[in-house]
Short mmCIF file of C-alpha atoms in Angstrom, two decimals:
data_model
loop_
_atom_site.label_atom_id
_atom_site.label_comp_id
_atom_site.label_asym_id
_atom_site.label_seq_id
_atom_site.Cartn_x
_atom_site.Cartn_y
_atom_site.Cartn_z
CA MET M 144 388.17 104.40 162.78
CA THR M 145 390.51 104.74 159.79
CA LYS M 146 389.39 107.37 157.29
CA THR M 147 389.14 106.33 153.64
CA ALA M 148 389.70 108.34 150.47
CA ALA M 149 388.70 107.31 146.97
CA VAL M 150 391.57 108.15 144.59
CA ILE M 151 391.06 108.73 140.87
CA LYS M 152 394.41 108.91 139.08
CA GLY M 153 392.88 110.42 135.94
CA ASP M 154 394.27 111.00 132.47
CA GLY M 155 397.36 112.52 130.87
CA VAL M 156 399.78 113.57 133.61
CA GLY M 157 397.26 112.54 136.28
CA PRO M 158 398.70 109.13 137.22
CA GLU M 159 402.27 110.38 137.76
CA LEU M 160 401.04 113.42 139.72
CA VAL M 161 398.79 111.32 141.96
CA ASP M 162 401.68 108.92 142.59
CA ALA M 163 403.70 111.95 143.76
CA MET M 164 400.88 113.04 146.08
CA LEU M 165 400.64 109.54 147.58
CA LYS M 166 404.40 109.42 148.11
CA VAL M 167 404.34 112.70 150.05
CA ALA M 168 401.28 111.66 152.06
CA GLU M 169 403.04 108.42 153.01
CA ALA M 170 406.15 110.39 154.01
CA ALA M 171 403.90 112.37 156.35
CA GLY M 172 402.82 109.10 157.97
CA THR M 173 399.16 109.38 157.02
CA ASP M 174 396.72 106.85 158.44
CA VAL M 175 394.22 107.48 155.64
CA GLU M 176 393.39 104.41 153.55
CA PHE M 177 393.57 105.26 149.83
CA ILE M 178 391.26 103.26 147.56
CA MET M 179 392.17 103.41 143.88
CA CYS M 180 389.37 103.66 141.35
CA GLU M 181 388.83 104.41 137.66
CA ALA M 182 387.31 107.44 135.93
CA GLY M 183 388.07 109.75 133.03
CA ALA M 184 388.39 109.81 129.27
CA GLY M 185 390.90 106.94 129.18
CA TRP M 186 388.48 104.60 130.94
CA TRP M 187 385.54 105.83 128.83
CA GLU M 188 387.36 105.32 125.52
CA GLN M 189 387.83 101.67 126.46
CA HIS M 190 384.39 101.00 127.92
CA GLY M 191 382.01 103.61 126.45
CA GLY M 192 378.68 104.50 128.00
CA ASN M 193 377.05 107.75 129.07
CA SER M 194 379.39 108.51 131.98
CA LEU M 195 383.13 108.95 132.52
CA ILE M 196 382.70 107.25 135.91
CA PRO M 197 382.03 103.51 136.18
CA GLU M 198 379.47 102.15 138.61
CA GLU M 199 382.21 100.50 140.68
CA THR M 200 383.78 103.91 141.30
CA TRP M 201 380.46 105.39 142.41
CA GLN M 202 380.22 102.57 144.96
CA VAL M 203 383.70 103.39 146.31
CA LEU M 204 382.82 107.10 146.47
CA ASP M 205 379.59 106.34 148.34
CA SER M 206 381.50 104.50 151.06
CA SER M 207 384.50 106.89 151.34
CA ASP M 208 385.08 109.88 153.60
CA ALA M 209 386.54 112.01 150.80
CA CYS M 210 387.72 111.85 147.20
CA PHE M 211 390.99 112.81 145.57
CA LYS M 212 390.79 113.38 141.83
CA GLY M 213 393.81 113.71 139.59
CA PRO M 214 393.46 115.72 136.38
CA THR M 215 390.95 114.12 134.00
CA THR M 216 390.25 114.80 130.34
CA THR M 217 386.68 115.67 129.33
CA PRO M 218 385.76 114.68 125.76
CA GLY M 219 384.17 117.45 123.71
CA GLY M 220 381.39 117.39 121.18
CA ILE M 221 377.66 116.75 121.08
CA GLY M 222 376.59 113.70 123.08
CA SER M 223 379.80 113.23 125.05
CA PRO M 224 379.52 112.72 128.84
CA ARG M 225 379.86 115.54 131.36
CA SER M 226 383.17 115.89 133.18
CA VAL M 227 384.21 113.76 136.13
CA ALA M 228 384.41 116.80 138.40
CA VAL M 229 380.98 118.14 137.46
CA SER M 230 379.43 114.70 137.90
CA ILE M 231 380.88 114.28 141.41
CA ARG M 232 380.03 117.85 142.44
CA ARG M 233 376.40 117.40 141.45
CA LYS M 234 375.99 113.91 142.92
CA TYR M 235 377.28 114.92 146.37
CA ASP M 236 376.18 118.59 146.31
CA LEU M 237 379.74 119.89 146.53
CA TYR M 238 378.57 123.47 146.20
CA ALA M 239 381.79 125.26 147.21
CA ASN M 240 384.69 125.06 144.76
CA VAL M 241 387.57 126.77 146.59
CA ARG M 242 390.95 127.88 145.23
CA PRO M 243 393.41 129.66 147.54
CA ILE M 244 395.63 132.05 145.56
CA LYS M 245 398.86 133.02 147.32
CA THR M 246 402.33 133.90 146.08
CA PHE M 247 404.97 131.36 147.14
CA PRO M 248 408.35 132.53 148.45
CA ASN M 249 411.01 132.97 145.75
CA SER M 250 408.55 132.22 142.93
CA SER M 251 407.51 134.39 140.02
CA ALA M 252 404.93 137.05 140.90
CA PRO M 253 404.36 138.77 137.55
CA LEU M 254 402.22 141.55 139.03
CA GLY M 255 403.43 141.50 142.64
CA ASP M 256 402.58 139.37 145.67
CA VAL M 257 398.94 138.40 146.10
CA GLU M 258 396.81 136.59 148.67
CA MET M 259 393.13 135.89 148.09
CA VAL M 260 390.67 133.00 147.90
CA CYS M 261 388.35 132.23 144.99
CA VAL M 262 385.01 130.71 145.97
CA ARG M 263 382.90 129.36 143.12
CA GLU M 264 379.37 127.96 143.25
CA GLY M 265 379.85 124.42 141.97
CA THR M 266 376.45 122.85 141.26
CA GLU M 267 374.48 125.08 138.89
CA GLY M 268 374.85 128.03 136.48
CA LEU M 269 375.75 127.15 132.89
CA TYR M 270 377.48 124.02 134.18
CA ILE M 271 374.18 122.16 134.44
CA GLY M 272 374.85 121.55 130.74
CA GLU M 273 371.25 122.02 129.62
CA GLU M 274 371.17 123.18 126.00
CA ILE M 275 368.29 123.32 123.55
CA GLN M 276 368.41 123.53 119.76
CA LEU M 277 365.42 125.67 118.80
CA THR M 278 366.06 125.70 115.04
CA ASP M 279 368.87 124.75 112.70
CA ASP M 280 370.23 128.23 113.34
CA VAL M 281 369.49 128.81 117.04
CA SER M 282 370.73 126.97 120.12
CA ILE M 283 370.39 128.23 123.69
CA ALA M 284 372.03 127.28 127.00
CA ILE M 285 370.20 127.48 130.31
CA ARG M 286 371.89 129.35 133.15
CA LYS M 287 370.21 128.07 136.29
CA ILE M 288 370.63 130.27 139.35
CA THR M 289 368.68 129.52 142.53
CA ARG M 290 368.39 131.66 145.62
CA THR M 291 368.99 128.55 147.72
CA ALA M 292 372.37 127.77 146.15
CA SER M 293 373.34 131.45 146.04
CA SER M 294 372.65 131.81 149.76
CA LYS M 295 374.64 128.66 150.59
CA ILE M 296 377.72 129.71 148.63
CA ALA M 297 377.50 133.25 150.00
CA ARG M 298 377.49 131.95 153.57
CA TYR M 299 380.46 129.71 152.78
CA ALA M 300 382.35 132.73 151.41
CA PHE M 301 381.67 134.85 154.49
CA GLU M 302 382.64 132.00 156.80
CA GLU M 303 385.85 131.55 154.80
CA ALA M 304 386.63 135.25 155.15
CA LYS M 305 385.93 135.09 158.89
CA ARG M 306 388.11 131.99 159.34
CA ARG M 307 391.06 133.58 157.51
CA GLY M 308 390.67 137.03 159.06
CA TYR M 309 389.93 138.61 155.67
CA ASP M 310 388.04 141.89 155.59
CA ALA M 311 385.79 141.66 152.51
CA VAL M 312 383.81 139.38 150.22
CA VAL M 313 383.79 140.42 146.56
CA PRO M 314 380.66 139.15 144.73
CA ILE M 315 381.29 139.10 140.97
CA HIS M 316 378.24 139.50 138.74
CA LYS M 317 376.64 141.18 135.71
CA SER M 318 373.32 142.18 137.21
CA ASN M 319 372.97 145.25 134.99
CA ILE M 320 372.44 142.84 132.06
CA LEU M 321 371.46 139.52 133.69
CA LYS M 322 368.90 141.12 135.98
CA LEU M 323 367.17 137.96 137.19
CA THR M 324 370.04 135.47 137.50
CA CYS M 325 372.85 137.75 138.65
CA GLY M 326 370.32 139.97 140.37
CA SER M 327 369.02 137.21 142.63
CA PHE M 328 372.58 135.99 143.31
CA LEU M 329 373.63 139.47 144.41
CA GLU M 330 370.52 139.94 146.56
CA GLU M 331 371.25 136.71 148.42
CA VAL M 332 374.85 137.78 149.04
CA GLU M 333 373.61 141.06 150.50
CA LYS M 334 371.13 139.21 152.75
CA VAL M 335 373.80 136.88 154.11
CA SER M 336 376.18 139.80 154.66
CA GLN M 337 373.84 141.14 157.36
CA ASP M 338 375.06 138.34 159.62
CA TYR M 339 378.69 139.44 159.17
CA PRO M 340 378.85 143.16 160.05
CA ASN M 341 382.65 143.16 160.28
CA ILE M 342 383.11 141.92 156.72
CA GLU M 343 382.59 144.35 153.86
CA VAL M 344 380.84 143.58 150.56
CA TRP M 345 382.55 144.81 147.40
CA PRO M 346 380.37 144.02 144.35
CA TYR M 347 382.23 144.01 141.02
CA HIS M 348 381.01 143.47 137.47
CA ILE M 349 382.72 140.51 135.83
CA ASP M 350 384.34 142.60 133.08
CA ASN M 351 385.61 145.23 135.50
CA ILE M 352 387.26 142.79 137.89
CA ALA M 353 388.94 141.01 134.98
CA GLN M 354 390.63 144.33 134.22
CA GLN M 355 391.36 145.27 137.85
CA LEU M 356 393.07 141.92 138.54
CA ILE M 357 395.66 142.90 135.94
CA LYS M 358 395.78 146.61 136.66
CA ASN M 359 396.10 146.39 140.46
CA PRO M 360 395.60 142.89 141.90
CA GLN M 361 396.78 143.90 145.38
CA ILE M 362 393.48 145.69 146.09
CA PHE M 363 391.99 142.18 146.42
CA ASN M 364 394.57 140.93 148.92
CA LYS M 365 392.93 139.44 152.02
CA LYS M 366 389.61 139.25 150.18
CA VAL M 367 387.34 136.35 149.19
CA LEU M 368 386.30 136.53 145.54
CA LEU M 369 382.87 134.96 145.09
CA SER M 370 380.85 134.18 141.98
CA THR M 371 378.62 131.84 140.05
CA ASN M 372 379.93 128.77 138.30
CA LEU M 373 381.22 129.95 134.92
CA PHE M 374 382.23 133.47 135.96
CA MET M 375 384.45 132.16 138.74
CA ASP M 376 385.80 129.37 136.55
CA VAL M 377 387.26 132.09 134.33
CA ILE M 378 388.28 134.54 137.07
CA SER M 379 390.02 131.88 139.17
CA GLU M 380 392.12 130.93 136.13
CA GLU M 381 393.13 134.58 135.77
CA CYS M 382 393.99 134.68 139.47
CA SER M 383 396.11 131.54 139.04
CA ALA M 384 398.34 133.43 136.61
CA LEU M 385 399.08 135.97 139.35
CA VAL M 386 401.22 133.42 141.23
CA GLY M 387 403.20 132.50 138.14
CA SER M 388 402.04 128.94 137.46
CA ILE M 389 398.77 127.05 137.58
CA GLY M 390 400.94 124.14 138.69
CA LEU M 391 400.85 125.76 142.15
CA ILE M 392 397.05 126.04 142.45
CA TYR M 393 395.33 123.41 144.59
CA SER M 394 391.57 123.26 145.05
CA ALA M 395 388.74 121.63 146.93
CA ASN M 396 385.08 120.95 146.20
CA ILE M 397 383.30 121.01 149.54
CA GLY M 398 379.79 120.09 150.57
CA ASP M 399 378.11 119.56 153.92
CA ASN M 400 378.98 115.85 154.12
CA PHE M 401 381.67 115.11 151.54
CA ALA M 402 384.56 116.78 149.71
CA MET M 403 386.68 116.22 146.62
CA PHE M 404 390.23 117.56 146.31
CA GLU M 405 392.12 118.17 143.06
CA PRO M 406 394.76 120.30 141.37
CA ALA M 407 393.20 123.23 139.52
CA HIS M 408 394.92 122.44 136.22
CA GLY M 409 394.05 120.04 133.43
CA SER M 410 395.47 116.71 132.30
CA ALA M 411 398.11 118.14 129.87
CA PRO M 412 398.25 114.99 127.71
CA LYS M 413 401.23 116.26 125.68
CA TYR M 414 403.37 115.99 128.84
CA ALA M 415 402.08 112.57 129.93
CA GLY M 416 404.83 110.20 131.03
CA GLN M 417 407.60 112.81 130.69
CA ASP M 418 408.15 113.26 134.46
CA LYS M 419 408.10 117.00 133.78
CA VAL M 420 405.16 118.92 135.22
CA ASN M 421 404.91 120.71 138.56
CA PRO M 422 403.56 118.38 141.30
CA VAL M 423 402.83 121.11 143.87
CA ALA M 424 399.14 121.67 143.10
CA THR M 425 398.46 117.93 143.36
CA VAL M 426 400.59 117.43 146.46
CA LEU M 427 398.98 120.36 148.28
CA ALA M 428 395.47 119.31 147.27
CA GLY M 429 396.34 116.00 148.93
CA ALA M 430 397.63 117.83 152.01
CA TRP M 431 394.38 119.78 152.21
CA MET M 432 392.48 116.48 152.08
CA LEU M 433 394.52 115.17 155.02
CA ASP M 434 393.49 118.26 156.99
CA TYR M 435 389.84 117.67 156.06
CA LEU M 436 390.18 114.07 157.29
CA GLY M 437 391.58 115.14 160.65
CA GLU M 438 395.36 115.03 160.06
CA LYS M 439 396.08 118.73 160.50
CA GLU M 440 399.67 118.43 161.73
CA LYS M 441 400.65 116.21 158.80
CA SER M 442 398.89 118.53 156.37
CA GLU M 443 400.71 121.58 157.75
CA ALA M 444 404.04 119.79 157.47
CA ILE M 445 403.47 119.12 153.77
CA PHE M 446 402.57 122.77 153.14
CA ARG M 447 405.70 123.92 154.98
CA ALA M 448 407.84 121.42 153.07
CA ALA M 449 406.50 122.57 149.70
CA GLU M 450 407.13 126.21 150.57
CA HIS M 451 410.68 125.34 151.65
CA VAL M 452 411.43 123.49 148.41
CA ILE M 453 410.05 126.31 146.26
CA SER M 454 411.84 128.97 148.30
CA GLU M 455 415.16 127.11 148.15
CA GLY M 456 414.82 126.73 144.36
CA ARG M 457 417.15 123.72 143.97
CA TYR M 458 414.54 121.09 143.14
CA VAL M 459 411.86 122.94 141.17
CA THR M 460 410.34 122.20 137.79
CA TYR M 461 410.73 124.17 134.56
CA ASP M 462 407.70 126.42 135.15
CA LEU M 463 409.35 127.69 138.34
CA GLY M 464 412.65 128.36 136.56
CA GLY M 465 414.33 125.10 137.52
CA SER M 466 415.29 121.86 135.81
CA ALA M 467 414.09 119.24 138.29
CA LYS M 468 411.84 116.43 137.20
CA LEU M 469 408.36 115.98 138.66
CA SER M 470 409.59 112.99 140.67
CA GLN M 471 412.67 114.84 141.96
CA MET M 472 410.60 117.74 143.26
CA ALA M 473 408.10 115.35 144.86
CA ASP M 474 410.93 113.36 146.47
CA GLU M 475 412.37 116.54 147.97
CA ILE M 476 408.97 117.65 149.32
CA ALA M 477 408.57 114.16 150.85
CA ARG M 478 412.06 114.37 152.41
CA GLN M 479 411.40 117.80 153.89
CA THR M 480 408.02 116.63 155.21
CA GLU M 481 409.66 113.76 157.08
CA LYS M 482 412.28 116.17 158.44
CA ILE M 483 409.63 118.60 159.74
CA LEU M 484 407.65 115.86 161.47
CA LYS M 485 410.66 114.29 163.24
#
């Protein structure tokens, strides 16, 4: 049976980036059926309500094999809805937010070549968004950490390390201060590690690893960095800078029965419609989704094509030192994909 993917084009630069991803996927000859649906701040500003995702989109998601989400804007302020990504992660228990971090050939590596994977727990922590105003002066946020979710994300991290042939998992925490929440997270990581005797555990405090990633990032090569929701949100952004552009960072949100794929960057509304931004993160997130849906050969061809285009340097966007437009770079990746698959 044909696999289906719900596609949310998003806000800001989202629509033009998703169009680029679809163009490359079509060049690869995908058999996946893409179903377009609405979500994001643009839709919400027109229709209102307590969600950035309309009911019709939830129905499409419920009947799809996967989701692709372009960058979406999340409104700020008291009373505004939670983000599209958080809503989908929580609805479908997409507990593993995964960002591979790897230097591309002939691209800027400000602190040297790196290769690691960031694994972030995606369903709890401070991202549950539960805040309480105790007095006019005092507000508190609840950081929910469960042993169940900590164990699940730890096992995912060790399996990811095993699959990639990496030699260590690096749990990032602050258990000397947050003794219950970080403490229970770290205990569950240690328990799971007993099933993986060939993979080391390197615990790091959040503040220390933030420094070490700048001082000597290569010590984390061939490692899986693992942490709770907010800590890894921050650390994975820092890791993104190590490859020179967040426009290169693709990501997935993976659960036991469903997955959502997206570029790691935001909607960059100031660049909307300018045909300017780097399409690689979006294109490769789409390629990863094809792999997830059973089209491994086509996915690998897109990855190889993107690496070729970046390495060659003729059709790259401004953030990679070139002058190509978004559409020109995407066209070249599509052309190289077709060439590889011939």
